Amino acid sequence: MTVRAAVAGASGYAGGEVLRLLAGHPEAEVGALTGNSNAGQRLGALQPHLVPFADRVLEETTTEVLAGHDVVFLALPHGQSAAVAEQLGDGVLVVDCGADFRLTDAADWEKFYGTPHAGTWPYGLPELPGAREALKGSRRIAVPGCYPTAVSLALAPAYAAGLAEPEAVVVAATGTSGAGKALKPHLLGSEVMGSMSPYGVGGVHRHTPEMVQNLSAAAGERVTVSFTPTLAPMSRGILATCSAKARPGVTGEGLRAAYEKAYQDEPFVTLLPEGQWPATAAVQGSNSAQLQVAYDESADRVLVVSAIDNLTKGTAGGAVQSMNIALGLPEGLGLSTIGVAP
Amino acid sequence: MTVRAAVAGASGYAGGEVLRLLAGHPEAEVGALTGNSNAGQRLGALQPHLVPFADRVLEETTTEVLAGHDVVFLALPHGQSAAVAEQLGDGVLVVDCGADFRLTDAADWEKFYGTPHAGTWPYGLPELPGAREALKGSRRIAVPGCYPTAVSLALAPAYAAGLAEPEAVVVAATGTSGAGKALKPHLLGSEVMGSMSPYGVGGVHRHTPEMVQNLSAAAGERVTVSFTPTLAPMSRGILATCSAKARPGVTGEGLRAAYEKAYQDEPFVTLLPEGQWPATAAVQGSNSAQLQVAYDESADRVLVVSAIDNLTKGTAGGAVQSMNIALGLPEGLGLSTIGVAP
Amino acid sequence: MTVRAAVAGASGYAGGEVLRLLAGHPEAEVGALTGNSNAGQRLGALQPHLVPFADRVLEETTTEVLAGHDVVFLALPHGQSAAVAEQLGDGVLVVDCGADFRLTDAADWEKFYGTPHAGTWPYGLPELPGAREALKGSRRIAVPGCYPTAVSLALAPAYAAGLAEPEAVVVAATGTSGAGKALKPHLLGSEVMGSMSPYGVGGVHRHTPEMVQNLSAAAGERVTVSFTPTLAPMSRGILATCSAKARPGVTGEGLRAAYEKAYQDEPFVTLLPEGQWPATAAVQGSNSAQLQVAYDESADRVLVVSAIDNLTKGTAGGAVQSMNIALGLPEGLGLSTIGVAP
Amino acid sequence: MTVRAAVAGASGYAGGEVLRLLAGHPEAEVGALTGNSNAGQRLGALQPHLVPFADRVLEETTTEVLAGHDVVFLALPHGQSAAVAEQLGDGVLVVDCGADFRLTDAADWEKFYGTPHAGTWPYGLPELPGAREALKGSRRIAVPGCYPTAVSLALAPAYAAGLAEPEAVVVAATGTSGAGKALKPHLLGSEVMGSMSPYGVGGVHRHTPEMVQNLSAAAGERVTVSFTPTLAPMSRGILATCSAKARPGVTGEGLRAAYEKAYQDEPFVTLLPEGQWPATAAVQGSNSAQLQVAYDESADRVLVVSAIDNLTKGTAGGAVQSMNIALGLPEGLGLSTIGVAP
């Protein structure tokens, strides 16, 4: 089965990563590539690492251009996916790397994004309970945010197993590609290198309600998330340090057993051996998440640290993995568990 | 008044930073420089940035070599300071950059460091309540750990003002110089660059009891600290993201007012204007701490982020600032609030 | 055809990269993995990015362990390959990532490496004139050094076309993985980040005679190379800036035409469009080399800049590419031209 | 003597560094601070490291604002200095960090900058022969470019001593601050980190004629310079690798002796001991240049590598050093030879 795929927004970091993965996907054939402000340019000038597509010229993101594909990946600014998706019809699989269809709660959407809610699509994090089933055969996929991917993989098992109180505290460091290619002063190399800084502090980051949604579903009760994102001097990677007060009776062994059980059959999630902690370099360019857990007795807290590549498992890898499920392909097709390190 | 100062451990990062600051201190004169495994070597080969001292040759760390100075800075491995200090006598000011004399609780010391407790010296974080007074005229100073400096500056005012519940959660990122010059595989540039990773997870990091000590003193009750340190791809800097459940009635305004009051007269602590968040690059090489506070309504938590340079305010700068106080010199002599950025 | 491959030295950077590529090679099956000081350890503790091999335990590098494979990759310290290779016999393809069999001139070898010359094997840089033919069916392959790969690809066409005088000047920047995992102070992250520094200056770097050998062969006369390697604050990548006095009559157009012709059929070498310059990030983790050329009229010099990944095209990728040729497999099997960027 | 100084362009990297140095200058008092597009903003929002000036508000760059100071530092885009300087009159010392008055040859200026030549001012690199004398008492100073500073310090002694042929080859790596705060895609942190790339290749970089001018003056004949700048993943620093064919009879000892003699009395230039090579981290934030020399016998070339901080010795430090000379102050006032390392 050959899958003909278009990428809308191929000049950005998310679109570029989708393209990188599709190039190595044995069943994918790359069709139209679009970019808005960059339409008309050679892709090679914008994404010099994508050698096989260097001479492709970006087209406008229109229904005509995107029509006639089996799959369309949307790597567009938030709020632009709904209109495009509607016109594409139900025959095509639309995989939205944007936020538009992630949230189930319209009020949350409107509070954090400020526009009317467009709806909710099956959620592209197959490792969450029930998510894989919902993706099978679907024609629409909402790819999770990069932080919610790292945090949900880290904490959902603790909540599903009833090991943690419903008040999570998350501090996550991201590589700068998570902020996209926007030309903002604080994203200049001179500002970023040698520096760590927080942003979106105090519960205002847009990925917060998505984490709340996922963890609440796992817990069966509302979970609050105190989320602080920080920008780290690296291009890729998310390290999420997640904790919550332990429920009575939690032990280190019990905690570990819950995670072993949760992820024993998941090819893209690795619970590291005791004593080894995740590092983002180990998952660079891969679809892997690496986790470690601890029970901090003195603070009586459950602690989980996860590492992913924000562009791969956190965006494009999760998108391709979900596409595979939707299309009935082997889930790991075209995806590697191996990072590019050092 | 000319202060003749020796530096024991001048070949390491902490000792080198002490030396850098002493070189710019108008009342300091640099005397003996010692290093153990490096004794006999030119300092220029080990610390090429310390140009004026390049031709100085490191001596052995002995009482004879260190005698005859007004101040002796000890930048030695943990556990080596007590013996040296005892032999130096009471006439000399001993400033210990190691951990040996930081903790008041002998049981904590023995649990985390595994050796008998050597005692407790006045604590070199003048911005903590009562600390400045205790330093005046003292002949012994225990320089705080780098993480406890960042975290205590961040959370002490909230605890002193009764705004936070006594269960703090801290995730901090440090530059690699915090780990010293030890030749360990995970500290190689190839491993560190492009990567974030945690270490000492689950309440086991040795700086934890020091934070507990400082925050408990501020709160007037025992405060637990869930502390997760992470290694960031930068040479210098600590970004500490600290939070605790808010006490009833806390507001963003009240929180901010407490910090404004706490630090309005502190030259080395800056509460940033609303909307601006700290970045470690801004304090690189300086003795400044930059802070920002927020009340996260949805999670009902007090959140404070602080940035310091681990080697300056977090070690050598704090040491010199405390020395100035002990000797009756202007507190900021030889110290800059200005970072080397970008 | 399934190729059973062993990797001797799987705990180092070169060996790890070989393993990463073999894992994605459709005809390769990974057999024995050895490491000397690390024998007995789980690979996952040493190479956490190699998830599928995490539970493999490193064996000693012995003939018994390496026997019974179709291919043995040697990623050993210089000087150790000859003894191992001899014992493996002619039935097995031995691919040496070390220097032992690269040089044809015994005197050069002895001068730069200080040990007796072990011999010369077919040279694993298929893009050089005649090299591909020599690799076909060979049972022995000497993988080029990383710098000679970058520099020979950059300058060989100019010399082969008679466009440059036989005195080349090369300044190259390398990522720190080029120096291996050795625990040396100047390779610590704290020292490397934010810093550029040269090493092996003045014609003494061991890769110099290898460049001289390759460029002289292309030129048909002895070419001298003034080579200065520099260490850059990045984990991977080589950027080689190469120049030589132009032969009379050289023009920018003529220069460009020579490179277009030289590389038009080479899948792993890209001459970038005019106006676009190579960046190492674009080739990270890929087997690609990206080149650009210029004729500097005011200095009358031919200038070529090349970018490769030192571990991929510069070591393990070149090794796999050469293995493919030797075994009669499609040359690009298991290799990607696409870099992991940003 | 108190010197009242204004900084035009205080929101940029060069202007910020001037301000950082003035804050530590015992005779300087900081007056007006201007910024064009940023006029009206708090400096703290733009330069958070400049704590003492955080509440200063940037003014427009007008004659009225700049009048009434003893010194005016111009850190403006190329081409804007002449008009400002003319209006300031001869009573004020104008120190231009831009390129406008660096070149003596009007044709060179017009070729590389494309505007009419405004004139030539005394050149702010006191270590060049004759330069210090020309600065004494001057009311106008042209601060050298950062690359020409590094390259001229590296090669002028060899040319002055007749040791090198008049065809220099220079490859230099710069930190990204050398490119300023302009919002360009290739300067984003995501693009820069983990990557080396050249730019301005083939003799077209605007600093080329300035190097030619300085080296030709030292040599007493026209020296050509093949100059390739590269962008390195660091915020600050220049490492310049410079070489030229040796004149007959050159030896390593003779070369070294020439540099010892040239710089023995220069406080800001350090010829490192044999065997030690410069690293940019060692000069970070300092006004030092560190040099090493070698004679490469096999290529018969003189090789010199220099390291400076592009913003300090390469711009603002050189500016303050030259100001000191012009005003008759001690040359090193307010400047440190010590870098902020690691």
PDB file of N, CA, C and O in Angstrom, chain C residues 167 169 171 190 194-198 201-203 226 228 233-234 241 245 277-281 296 301 303 342, chain D residues 167 169 171 173 190 194-198 201-203 226 228 233-234 241 245 277-281 296 301 303 342:
ATOM      1  N   GLU C 167      49.555  23.695  -2.993  1.00  0.00           N
ATOM      2  CA  GLU C 167      49.775  24.085  -1.601  1.00  0.00           C
ATOM      3  C   GLU C 167      48.429  24.455  -1.013  1.00  0.00           C
ATOM      4  O   GLU C 167      47.951  25.585  -1.192  1.00  0.00           O
ATOM      5  N   VAL C 169      45.612  25.117   1.953  1.00  0.00           N
ATOM      6  CA  VAL C 169      45.493  25.610   3.326  1.00  0.00           C
ATOM      7  C   VAL C 169      44.101  25.221   3.826  1.00  0.00           C
ATOM      8  O   VAL C 169      43.091  25.573   3.207  1.00  0.00           O
ATOM      9  N   VAL C 171      41.524  24.950   7.232  1.00  0.00           N
ATOM     10  CA  VAL C 171      41.155  25.167   8.636  1.00  0.00           C
ATOM     11  C   VAL C 171      39.801  24.494   8.818  1.00  0.00           C
ATOM     12  O   VAL C 171      38.863  24.778   8.083  1.00  0.00           O
ATOM     13  N   SER C 190      32.097  22.064  30.371  1.00  0.00           N
ATOM     14  CA  SER C 190      32.355  23.415  30.882  1.00  0.00           C
ATOM     15  C   SER C 190      33.433  24.137  30.087  1.00  0.00           C
ATOM     16  O   SER C 190      33.419  25.357  29.961  1.00  0.00           O
ATOM     17  N   GLY C 194      30.729  27.467  24.533  1.00  0.00           N
ATOM     18  CA  GLY C 194      31.087  28.873  24.436  1.00  0.00           C
ATOM     19  C   GLY C 194      32.522  29.120  24.042  1.00  0.00           C
ATOM     20  O   GLY C 194      33.019  30.236  24.200  1.00  0.00           O
ATOM     21  N   SER C 195      33.195  28.117  23.504  1.00  0.00           N
ATOM     22  CA  SER C 195      34.619  28.296  23.207  1.00  0.00           C
ATOM     23  C   SER C 195      35.027  27.637  21.903  1.00  0.00           C
ATOM     24  O   SER C 195      34.522  26.577  21.547  1.00  0.00           O
ATOM     25  N   MET C 196      35.913  28.287  21.207  1.00  0.00           N
ATOM     26  CA  MET C 196      36.583  27.702  20.038  1.00  0.00           C
ATOM     27  C   MET C 196      38.080  27.681  20.347  1.00  0.00           C
ATOM     28  O   MET C 196      38.614  28.657  20.875  1.00  0.00           O
ATOM     29  N   SER C 197      38.735  26.599  19.978  1.00  0.00           N
ATOM     30  CA  SER C 197      40.183  26.545  20.190  1.00  0.00           C
ATOM     31  C   SER C 197      40.814  25.615  19.174  1.00  0.00           C
ATOM     32  O   SER C 197      40.193  24.653  18.738  1.00  0.00           O
ATOM     33  N   PRO C 198      42.037  25.892  18.795  1.00  0.00           N
ATOM     34  CA  PRO C 198      42.742  25.008  17.859  1.00  0.00           C
ATOM     35  C   PRO C 198      43.500  23.934  18.624  1.00  0.00           C
ATOM     36  O   PRO C 198      43.636  24.004  19.847  1.00  0.00           O
ATOM     37  N   VAL C 201      48.298  22.011  15.981  1.00  0.00           N
ATOM     38  CA  VAL C 201      48.616  23.068  15.019  1.00  0.00           C
ATOM     39  C   VAL C 201      50.025  22.906  14.457  1.00  0.00           C
ATOM     40  O   VAL C 201      50.905  22.355  15.117  1.00  0.00           O
ATOM     41  N   GLY C 202      50.224  23.390  13.268  1.00  0.00           N
ATOM     42  CA  GLY C 202      51.576  23.457  12.727  1.00  0.00           C
ATOM     43  C   GLY C 202      52.002  22.236  11.927  1.00  0.00           C
ATOM     44  O   GLY C 202      53.189  21.971  11.780  1.00  0.00           O
ATOM     45  N   GLY C 203      51.029  21.498  11.424  1.00  0.00           N
ATOM     46  CA  GLY C 203      51.379  20.370  10.564  1.00  0.00           C
ATOM     47  C   GLY C 203      51.564  19.063  11.305  1.00  0.00           C
ATOM     48  O   GLY C 203      52.056  18.093  10.728  1.00  0.00           O
ATOM     49  N   SER C 226      48.585  22.663   4.672  1.00  0.00           N
ATOM     50  CA  SER C 226      48.705  23.339   5.962  1.00  0.00           C
ATOM     51  C   SER C 226      47.365  23.148   6.656  1.00  0.00           C
ATOM     52  O   SER C 226      46.355  23.729   6.252  1.00  0.00           O
ATOM     53  N   THR C 228      44.932  23.096  10.024  1.00  0.00           N
ATOM     54  CA  THR C 228      44.680  23.507  11.403  1.00  0.00           C
ATOM     55  C   THR C 228      43.303  23.045  11.834  1.00  0.00           C
ATOM     56  O   THR C 228      42.283  23.554  11.349  1.00  0.00           O
ATOM     57  N   PRO C 233      32.105  24.267  19.752  1.00  0.00           N
ATOM     58  CA  PRO C 233      31.124  23.896  20.773  1.00  0.00           C
ATOM     59  C   PRO C 233      29.883  23.223  20.205  1.00  0.00           C
ATOM     60  O   PRO C 233      28.797  23.784  20.205  1.00  0.00           O
ATOM     61  N   MET C 234      30.073  22.031  19.708  1.00  0.00           N
ATOM     62  CA  MET C 234      28.964  21.217  19.199  1.00  0.00           C
ATOM     63  C   MET C 234      29.409  19.767  19.299  1.00  0.00           C
ATOM     64  O   MET C 234      30.598  19.478  19.383  1.00  0.00           O
ATOM     65  N   THR C 241      37.173  24.522   5.768  1.00  0.00           N
ATOM     66  CA  THR C 241      37.387  25.649   4.868  1.00  0.00           C
ATOM     67  C   THR C 241      38.742  25.449   4.209  1.00  0.00           C
ATOM     68  O   THR C 241      39.775  25.468   4.871  1.00  0.00           O
ATOM     69  N   LYS C 245      45.928  28.526  -3.947  1.00  0.00           N
ATOM     70  CA  LYS C 245      46.168  29.495  -5.008  1.00  0.00           C
ATOM     71  C   LYS C 245      45.594  28.933  -6.312  1.00  0.00           C
ATOM     72  O   LYS C 245      45.757  27.736  -6.606  1.00  0.00           O
ATOM     73  N   TRP C 277      25.493  28.388   1.505  1.00  0.00           N
ATOM     74  CA  TRP C 277      26.712  27.822   2.066  1.00  0.00           C
ATOM     75  C   TRP C 277      26.385  26.671   2.993  1.00  0.00           C
ATOM     76  O   TRP C 277      25.328  26.636   3.602  1.00  0.00           O
ATOM     77  N   PRO C 278      27.280  25.711   3.097  1.00  0.00           N
ATOM     78  CA  PRO C 278      26.985  24.541   3.926  1.00  0.00           C
ATOM     79  C   PRO C 278      26.945  24.878   5.412  1.00  0.00           C
ATOM     80  O   PRO C 278      27.624  25.791   5.872  1.00  0.00           O
ATOM     81  N   ALA C 279      26.148  24.123   6.131  1.00  0.00           N
ATOM     82  CA  ALA C 279      26.090  24.221   7.587  1.00  0.00           C
ATOM     83  C   ALA C 279      26.119  22.801   8.120  1.00  0.00           C
ATOM     84  O   ALA C 279      25.452  21.908   7.575  1.00  0.00           O
ATOM     85  N   THR C 280      26.854  22.578   9.170  1.00  0.00           N
ATOM     86  CA  THR C 280      26.992  21.198   9.645  1.00  0.00           C
ATOM     87  C   THR C 280      25.665  20.635  10.148  1.00  0.00           C
ATOM     88  O   THR C 280      25.439  19.431  10.071  1.00  0.00           O
ATOM     89  N   ALA C 281      24.800  21.494  10.670  1.00  0.00           N
ATOM     90  CA  ALA C 281      23.531  20.982  11.176  1.00  0.00           C
ATOM     91  C   ALA C 281      22.738  20.279  10.082  1.00  0.00           C
ATOM     92  O   ALA C 281      21.992  19.339  10.351  1.00  0.00           O
ATOM     93  N   ASP C 296      38.023  33.444  -5.249  1.00  0.00           N
ATOM     94  CA  ASP C 296      38.256  34.760  -4.642  1.00  0.00           C
ATOM     95  C   ASP C 296      39.228  35.514  -5.529  1.00  0.00           C
ATOM     96  O   ASP C 296      40.424  35.221  -5.554  1.00  0.00           O
ATOM     97  N   ARG C 301      42.456  32.938  -5.188  1.00  0.00           N
ATOM     98  CA  ARG C 301      42.433  31.599  -4.584  1.00  0.00           C
ATOM     99  C   ARG C 301      41.122  30.874  -4.881  1.00  0.00           C
ATOM    100  O   ARG C 301      40.056  31.482  -4.963  1.00  0.00           O
ATOM    101  N   LEU C 303      38.431  28.492  -3.352  1.00  0.00           N
ATOM    102  CA  LEU C 303      37.970  28.253  -1.991  1.00  0.00           C
ATOM    103  C   LEU C 303      36.817  27.265  -2.004  1.00  0.00           C
ATOM    104  O   LEU C 303      35.843  27.439  -2.754  1.00  0.00           O
ATOM    105  N   PRO C 342      16.304  21.064  12.735  1.00  0.00           N
ATOM    106  CA  PRO C 342      17.376  21.870  13.337  1.00  0.00           C
ATOM    107  C   PRO C 342      17.913  21.142  14.559  1.00  0.00           C
ATOM    108  O   PRO C 342      17.306  20.210  15.025  1.00  0.00           O
TER     109      PRO C 342
ATOM    110  N   GLU D 167      50.631  37.224   1.075  1.00  0.00           N
ATOM    111  CA  GLU D 167      49.353  36.606   0.728  1.00  0.00           C
ATOM    112  C   GLU D 167      48.872  35.832   1.942  1.00  0.00           C
ATOM    113  O   GLU D 167      49.283  34.688   2.165  1.00  0.00           O
ATOM    114  N   VAL D 169      46.138  33.980   4.442  1.00  0.00           N
ATOM    115  CA  VAL D 169      44.903  33.196   4.405  1.00  0.00           C
ATOM    116  C   VAL D 169      44.344  33.155   5.820  1.00  0.00           C
ATOM    117  O   VAL D 169      45.031  32.733   6.757  1.00  0.00           O
ATOM    118  N   VAL D 171      40.972  32.153   8.260  1.00  0.00           N
ATOM    119  CA  VAL D 171      39.658  31.563   8.518  1.00  0.00           C
ATOM    120  C   VAL D 171      39.336  31.878   9.972  1.00  0.00           C
ATOM    121  O   VAL D 171      40.119  31.556  10.866  1.00  0.00           O
ATOM    122  N   ALA D 173      36.374  32.077  13.178  1.00  0.00           N
ATOM    123  CA  ALA D 173      35.061  31.692  13.702  1.00  0.00           C
ATOM    124  C   ALA D 173      34.605  32.765  14.670  1.00  0.00           C
ATOM    125  O   ALA D 173      35.380  33.209  15.512  1.00  0.00           O
ATOM    126  N   SER D 190      17.843  27.929  17.156  1.00  0.00           N
ATOM    127  CA  SER D 190      17.634  26.590  16.594  1.00  0.00           C
ATOM    128  C   SER D 190      18.552  26.312  15.409  1.00  0.00           C
ATOM    129  O   SER D 190      18.940  25.165  15.167  1.00  0.00           O
ATOM    130  N   GLY D 194      24.708  23.733  17.582  1.00  0.00           N
ATOM    131  CA  GLY D 194      25.106  22.494  16.938  1.00  0.00           C
ATOM    132  C   GLY D 194      25.540  22.650  15.502  1.00  0.00           C
ATOM    133  O   GLY D 194      25.626  21.667  14.773  1.00  0.00           O
ATOM    134  N   SER D 195      25.832  23.867  15.078  1.00  0.00           N
ATOM    135  CA  SER D 195      26.146  24.064  13.659  1.00  0.00           C
ATOM    136  C   SER D 195      27.278  25.064  13.462  1.00  0.00           C
ATOM    137  O   SER D 195      27.393  26.043  14.191  1.00  0.00           O
ATOM    138  N   MET D 196      28.097  24.776  12.489  1.00  0.00           N
ATOM    139  CA  MET D 196      29.104  25.734  11.998  1.00  0.00           C
ATOM    140  C   MET D 196      28.779  26.001  10.539  1.00  0.00           C
ATOM    141  O   MET D 196      28.479  25.079   9.788  1.00  0.00           O
ATOM    142  N   SER D 197      28.894  27.262  10.133  1.00  0.00           N
ATOM    143  CA  SER D 197      28.673  27.586   8.728  1.00  0.00           C
ATOM    144  C   SER D 197      29.458  28.829   8.358  1.00  0.00           C
ATOM    145  O   SER D 197      29.682  29.691   9.189  1.00  0.00           O
ATOM    146  N   PRO D 198      29.884  28.902   7.107  1.00  0.00           N
ATOM    147  CA  PRO D 198      30.598  30.092   6.646  1.00  0.00           C
ATOM    148  C   PRO D 198      29.612  31.111   6.097  1.00  0.00           C
ATOM    149  O   PRO D 198      28.432  30.817   5.905  1.00  0.00           O
ATOM    150  N   VAL D 201      31.737  34.545   1.926  1.00  0.00           N
ATOM    151  CA  VAL D 201      32.900  33.809   1.433  1.00  0.00           C
ATOM    152  C   VAL D 201      33.394  34.392   0.109  1.00  0.00           C
ATOM    153  O   VAL D 201      32.627  34.949  -0.657  1.00  0.00           O
ATOM    154  N   GLY D 202      34.677  34.225  -0.130  1.00  0.00           N
ATOM    155  CA  GLY D 202      35.209  34.561  -1.452  1.00  0.00           C
ATOM    156  C   GLY D 202      35.722  35.976  -1.566  1.00  0.00           C
ATOM    157  O   GLY D 202      35.789  36.529  -2.669  1.00  0.00           O
ATOM    158  N   GLY D 203      36.058  36.602  -0.436  1.00  0.00           N
ATOM    159  CA  GLY D 203      36.651  37.930  -0.516  1.00  0.00           C
ATOM    160  C   GLY D 203      35.642  39.063  -0.450  1.00  0.00           C
ATOM    161  O   GLY D 203      35.988  40.205  -0.712  1.00  0.00           O
ATOM    162  N   SER D 226      42.927  36.391   1.945  1.00  0.00           N
ATOM    163  CA  SER D 226      41.817  35.483   1.636  1.00  0.00           C
ATOM    164  C   SER D 226      41.114  35.243   2.958  1.00  0.00           C
ATOM    165  O   SER D 226      41.640  34.557   3.833  1.00  0.00           O
ATOM    166  N   THR D 228      37.818  34.055   5.227  1.00  0.00           N
ATOM    167  CA  THR D 228      36.566  33.316   5.332  1.00  0.00           C
ATOM    168  C   THR D 228      36.059  33.365   6.771  1.00  0.00           C
ATOM    169  O   THR D 228      36.651  32.763   7.660  1.00  0.00           O
ATOM    170  N   PRO D 233      28.678  28.110  17.110  1.00  0.00           N
ATOM    171  CA  PRO D 233      27.607  28.036  18.102  1.00  0.00           C
ATOM    172  C   PRO D 233      28.035  28.528  19.488  1.00  0.00           C
ATOM    173  O   PRO D 233      28.142  27.753  20.428  1.00  0.00           O
ATOM    174  N   MET D 234      28.253  29.810  19.573  1.00  0.00           N
ATOM    175  CA  MET D 234      28.583  30.449  20.848  1.00  0.00           C
ATOM    176  C   MET D 234      28.166  31.903  20.721  1.00  0.00           C
ATOM    177  O   MET D 234      28.020  32.408  19.606  1.00  0.00           O
ATOM    178  N   THR D 241      42.343  31.920  12.660  1.00  0.00           N
ATOM    179  CA  THR D 241      43.469  31.085  12.249  1.00  0.00           C
ATOM    180  C   THR D 241      44.065  31.714  11.002  1.00  0.00           C
ATOM    181  O   THR D 241      43.415  31.770   9.958  1.00  0.00           O
ATOM    182  N   LYS D 245      52.634  32.049   3.636  1.00  0.00           N
ATOM    183  CA  LYS D 245      53.878  31.398   3.243  1.00  0.00           C
ATOM    184  C   LYS D 245      55.043  32.092   3.964  1.00  0.00           C
ATOM    185  O   LYS D 245      55.061  33.321   4.080  1.00  0.00           O
ATOM    186  N   TRP D 277      47.436  26.625  23.406  1.00  0.00           N
ATOM    187  CA  TRP D 277      46.766  27.307  22.315  1.00  0.00           C
ATOM    188  C   TRP D 277      45.600  28.129  22.831  1.00  0.00           C
ATOM    189  O   TRP D 277      45.005  27.790  23.851  1.00  0.00           O
ATOM    190  N   PRO D 278      45.280  29.209  22.163  1.00  0.00           N
ATOM    191  CA  PRO D 278      44.221  30.091  22.668  1.00  0.00           C
ATOM    192  C   PRO D 278      42.840  29.450  22.581  1.00  0.00           C
ATOM    193  O   PRO D 278      42.572  28.627  21.710  1.00  0.00           O
ATOM    194  N   ALA D 279      41.990  29.840  23.498  1.00  0.00           N
ATOM    195  CA  ALA D 279      40.586  29.429  23.480  1.00  0.00           C
ATOM    196  C   ALA D 279      39.761  30.678  23.740  1.00  0.00           C
ATOM    197  O   ALA D 279      40.122  31.492  24.596  1.00  0.00           O
ATOM    198  N   THR D 280      38.685  30.819  23.013  1.00  0.00           N
ATOM    199  CA  THR D 280      37.925  32.063  23.161  1.00  0.00           C
ATOM    200  C   THR D 280      37.321  32.199  24.552  1.00  0.00           C
ATOM    201  O   THR D 280      37.144  33.318  25.040  1.00  0.00           O
ATOM    202  N   ALA D 281      36.994  31.087  25.204  1.00  0.00           N
ATOM    203  CA  ALA D 281      36.410  31.197  26.539  1.00  0.00           C
ATOM    204  C   ALA D 281      37.335  31.925  27.503  1.00  0.00           C
ATOM    205  O   ALA D 281      36.875  32.617  28.412  1.00  0.00           O
ATOM    206  N   ASP D 296      55.024  25.943  10.356  1.00  0.00           N
ATOM    207  CA  ASP D 296      54.705  24.617   9.830  1.00  0.00           C
ATOM    208  C   ASP D 296      55.738  24.293   8.754  1.00  0.00           C
ATOM    209  O   ASP D 296      55.670  24.814   7.639  1.00  0.00           O
ATOM    210  N   ARG D 301      54.813  27.358   6.143  1.00  0.00           N
ATOM    211  CA  ARG D 301      53.952  28.508   6.419  1.00  0.00           C
ATOM    212  C   ARG D 301      54.092  28.978   7.872  1.00  0.00           C
ATOM    213  O   ARG D 301      54.301  28.187   8.787  1.00  0.00           O
ATOM    214  N   LEU D 303      52.110  30.345  10.943  1.00  0.00           N
ATOM    215  CA  LEU D 303      50.736  30.183  11.383  1.00  0.00           C
ATOM    216  C   LEU D 303      50.542  30.881  12.726  1.00  0.00           C
ATOM    217  O   LEU D 303      51.322  30.660  13.656  1.00  0.00           O
ATOM    218  N   PRO D 342      34.972  29.199  33.505  1.00  0.00           N
ATOM    219  CA  PRO D 342      34.554  28.539  32.277  1.00  0.00           C
ATOM    220  C   PRO D 342      33.202  29.116  31.838  1.00  0.00           C
ATOM    221  O   PRO D 342      32.552  29.760  32.608  1.00  0.00           O
TER     222      PRO D 342
END
